[in-house]
C-alpha positions in Angstrom: -0.2 -0.1 -0.1 1.4 3.5 -0.9 -0.1 6.6 0.4 0.6 9.7 -1.5 0.8 12.7 0.6 -1.1 15.7 -1.0 -1.6 17.7 2.5 -0.1 20.0 5.0 1.4 22.2 2.5 3.9 19.7 1.1 5.0 19.8 -2.8 1.6 18.1 -4.2 -0.6 20.7 -1.9 1.5 23.7 -3.2 0.2 22.5 -6.7 -3.5 22.4 -5.4 -3.3 25.8 -3.7 -4.3 28.9 -6.0 -2.1 31.0 -3.5 1.1 29.0 -3.8 0.6 27.9 -7.5 1.6 31.0 -9.6 2.2 28.9 -12.9 0.9 30.4 -16.2 1.4 26.7 -17.6 -0.6 23.8 -17.8 0.2 23.3 -14.4 -1.4 26.3 -13.0 -4.5 28.5 -13.1 -7.8 26.5 -13.2 -8.5 23.8 -10.6 -8.2 21.2 -13.5 -4.6 22.4 -14.1 -3.6 22.9 -10.5 -5.0 19.4 -9.9 -3.1 17.7 -12.7 0.2 17.0 -10.8 -1.5 15.6 -8.2 -3.7 13.2 -10.7 -0.7 12.5 -12.8 1.1 11.3 -9.8 -1.8 9.0 -8.6 -2.1 7.6 -12.3 1.6 6.7 -12.2 1.1 4.9 -9.1 -1.7 2.8 -10.7 -0.1 1.9 -13.5 2.6 0.6 -11.1 0.9 -0.7 -8.4 -2.9 -0.8 -9.3 -5.4 1.5 -8.1 -6.3 -1.0 -5.0 -3.0 -0.3 -3.5 -3.1 3.5 -3.8 -4.6 6.0 -1.1 -4.1 9.8 -0.9 -3.9 12.0 2.3 -5.5 15.7 1.6 -5.9 18.6 3.7 -8.6 20.2 1.1 -9.8 23.1 3.8 -7.9 25.5 6.0 -4.5 26.6 5.6 -1.3 24.6 6.5 2.3 25.8 6.8 1.1 29.2 5.0 -0.4 27.2 2.0 -3.9 27.7 1.8 -6.4 26.5 -0.5 -7.8 29.3 -2.0 -11.6 31.6 -2.0 -13.2 28.2 -3.8 -11.2 25.5 -1.3 -14.8 23.4 -1.1 -15.3 23.3 -4.9 -11.8 22.7 -5.5 -11.5 20.1 -3.2 -14.4 18.4 -4.4 -13.3 18.4 -8.0 -10.2 16.7 -6.9 -12.0 14.2 -4.9 -14.5 13.6 -7.6 -11.5 12.7 -10.3 -9.9 10.4 -7.3 -13.2 8.6 -7.0 -13.1 8.1 -10.9 -9.9 6.4 -10.5 -11.0 3.7 -7.7 -8.0 4.3 -5.5 -7.9 2.2 -2.2 -8.9 5.2 0.1 -9.1 8.9 0.8 -7.5 10.0 4.1 -8.8 13.7 4.7 -6.7 15.5 7.4 -9.0 18.2 9.0 -7.6 21.9 10.0 -8.9 21.5 13.7 -6.0 19.3 14.8 -4.2 23.1 14.4 -7.1 25.1 15.9 -8.8 25.4 12.8 -12.7 24.6 12.4 -13.7 20.9 11.6 -15.2 19.9 8.6 -18.9 19.9 8.2 -21.2 17.0 7.9 -22.6 18.9 4.8 -18.9 18.9 3.4 -18.5 15.4 4.5 -21.7 14.4 2.6 -20.9 15.7 -0.5 -17.3 13.9 -0.4 -19.0 10.9 0.6 -21.0 11.2 -2.7 -17.8 11.7 -5.0 -15.8 9.1 -3.1 -17.1 5.8 -2.8 -13.9 3.8 -1.4 -13.1 3.9 2.5 -12.6 7.5 3.8 -10.0 7.7 6.9 -10.1 11.0 9.2 -7.4 12.7 10.9 -7.4 15.7 13.0 -8.4 16.7 16.5 -10.7 13.5 16.8 -11.9 12.2 20.3 -13.2 8.6 20.5 -16.6 10.0 20.7 -16.5 11.9 17.4 -14.8 9.2 15.5 -17.7 7.0 16.3 -20.3 9.4 15.9 -19.2 10.2 12.3 -18.3 6.7 11.4 -21.9 5.6 12.7 -23.5 8.4 10.5 -21.7 6.7 7.7 -19.6 9.8 6.9 -16.1 8.3 7.3 -15.1 4.5 8.0 -12.0 4.9 9.9 -10.0 7.2 11.7 -6.2 7.8 12.2 -5.0 8.6 15.9 -1.6 10.0 15.8 -0.9 12.3 18.4 -3.2 10.3 20.6 -1.4 7.2 19.8 1.9 8.9 21.0 0.3 9.8 24.2 -1.2 6.3 24.8 0.9 3.4 23.4 -2.0 1.2 24.5 -4.5 3.4 22.6 -6.4 0.5 21.0 -7.2 -1.0 24.6 -8.0 2.2 26.1 -10.6 2.7 23.2 -11.8 -1.0 23.8 -12.3 -0.3 27.4 -13.4 3.3 27.1 -10.8 4.3 29.6 -9.5 8.2 30.1 -6.8 8.9 27.6 -3.4 10.3 28.8 -3.0 14.0 28.2 -0.7 14.9 25.5 2.5 16.8 25.8 3.0 18.4 22.5 6.1 20.0 23.5 7.7 16.8 23.6 6.2 15.2 20.1 9.3 16.5 17.8 12.5 15.7 19.2 14.7 15.6 22.2 15.1 11.9 23.8 12.8 9.4 25.0 10.7 11.8 26.9 7.2 12.0 25.1 7.8 8.7 23.7 8.4 6.3 26.1 7.4 7.4 29.3 3.5 7.9 29.0 1.6 5.3 31.6 -0.4 2.3 30.3 -3.4 0.6 31.7 
């Protein structure tokens, strides 16, 4: 399985953004042109490994690392998601801006995504177990990727199964500096 990263201000996301992409050739301007590189990379992955082995992570709404999605972010996102859906890739992994203080996606937006992408949809962001369960029950997502919650709870699966309290996260230790924050969280 290969997950392409077209999110968080990295290269493929920069091509999608009308703010960072100032090109005047076939890769700039319209949403179709700005999405071209992403779709070419997806198509190359499909050719090499098959659509069932390709997933993609996107952050279609909000601003990440000074890369925003422009004034038509929802329409642009839905164009890309529809094109990805037509390719039958393995899954769509959507990172929400709420992990960095932004607004979570609305249910109305999630319904539009679901109408365009019929494969598994993975959510990521400031998910609590309750939020994850509610959105899965509504059929708006199929799974959740817990990143920071896993760092703070190496036994996250057991905690979720038992509905146990989660350890508080210590964000200041997430990105380096020895074992503190990686190996010292208590387990059940």
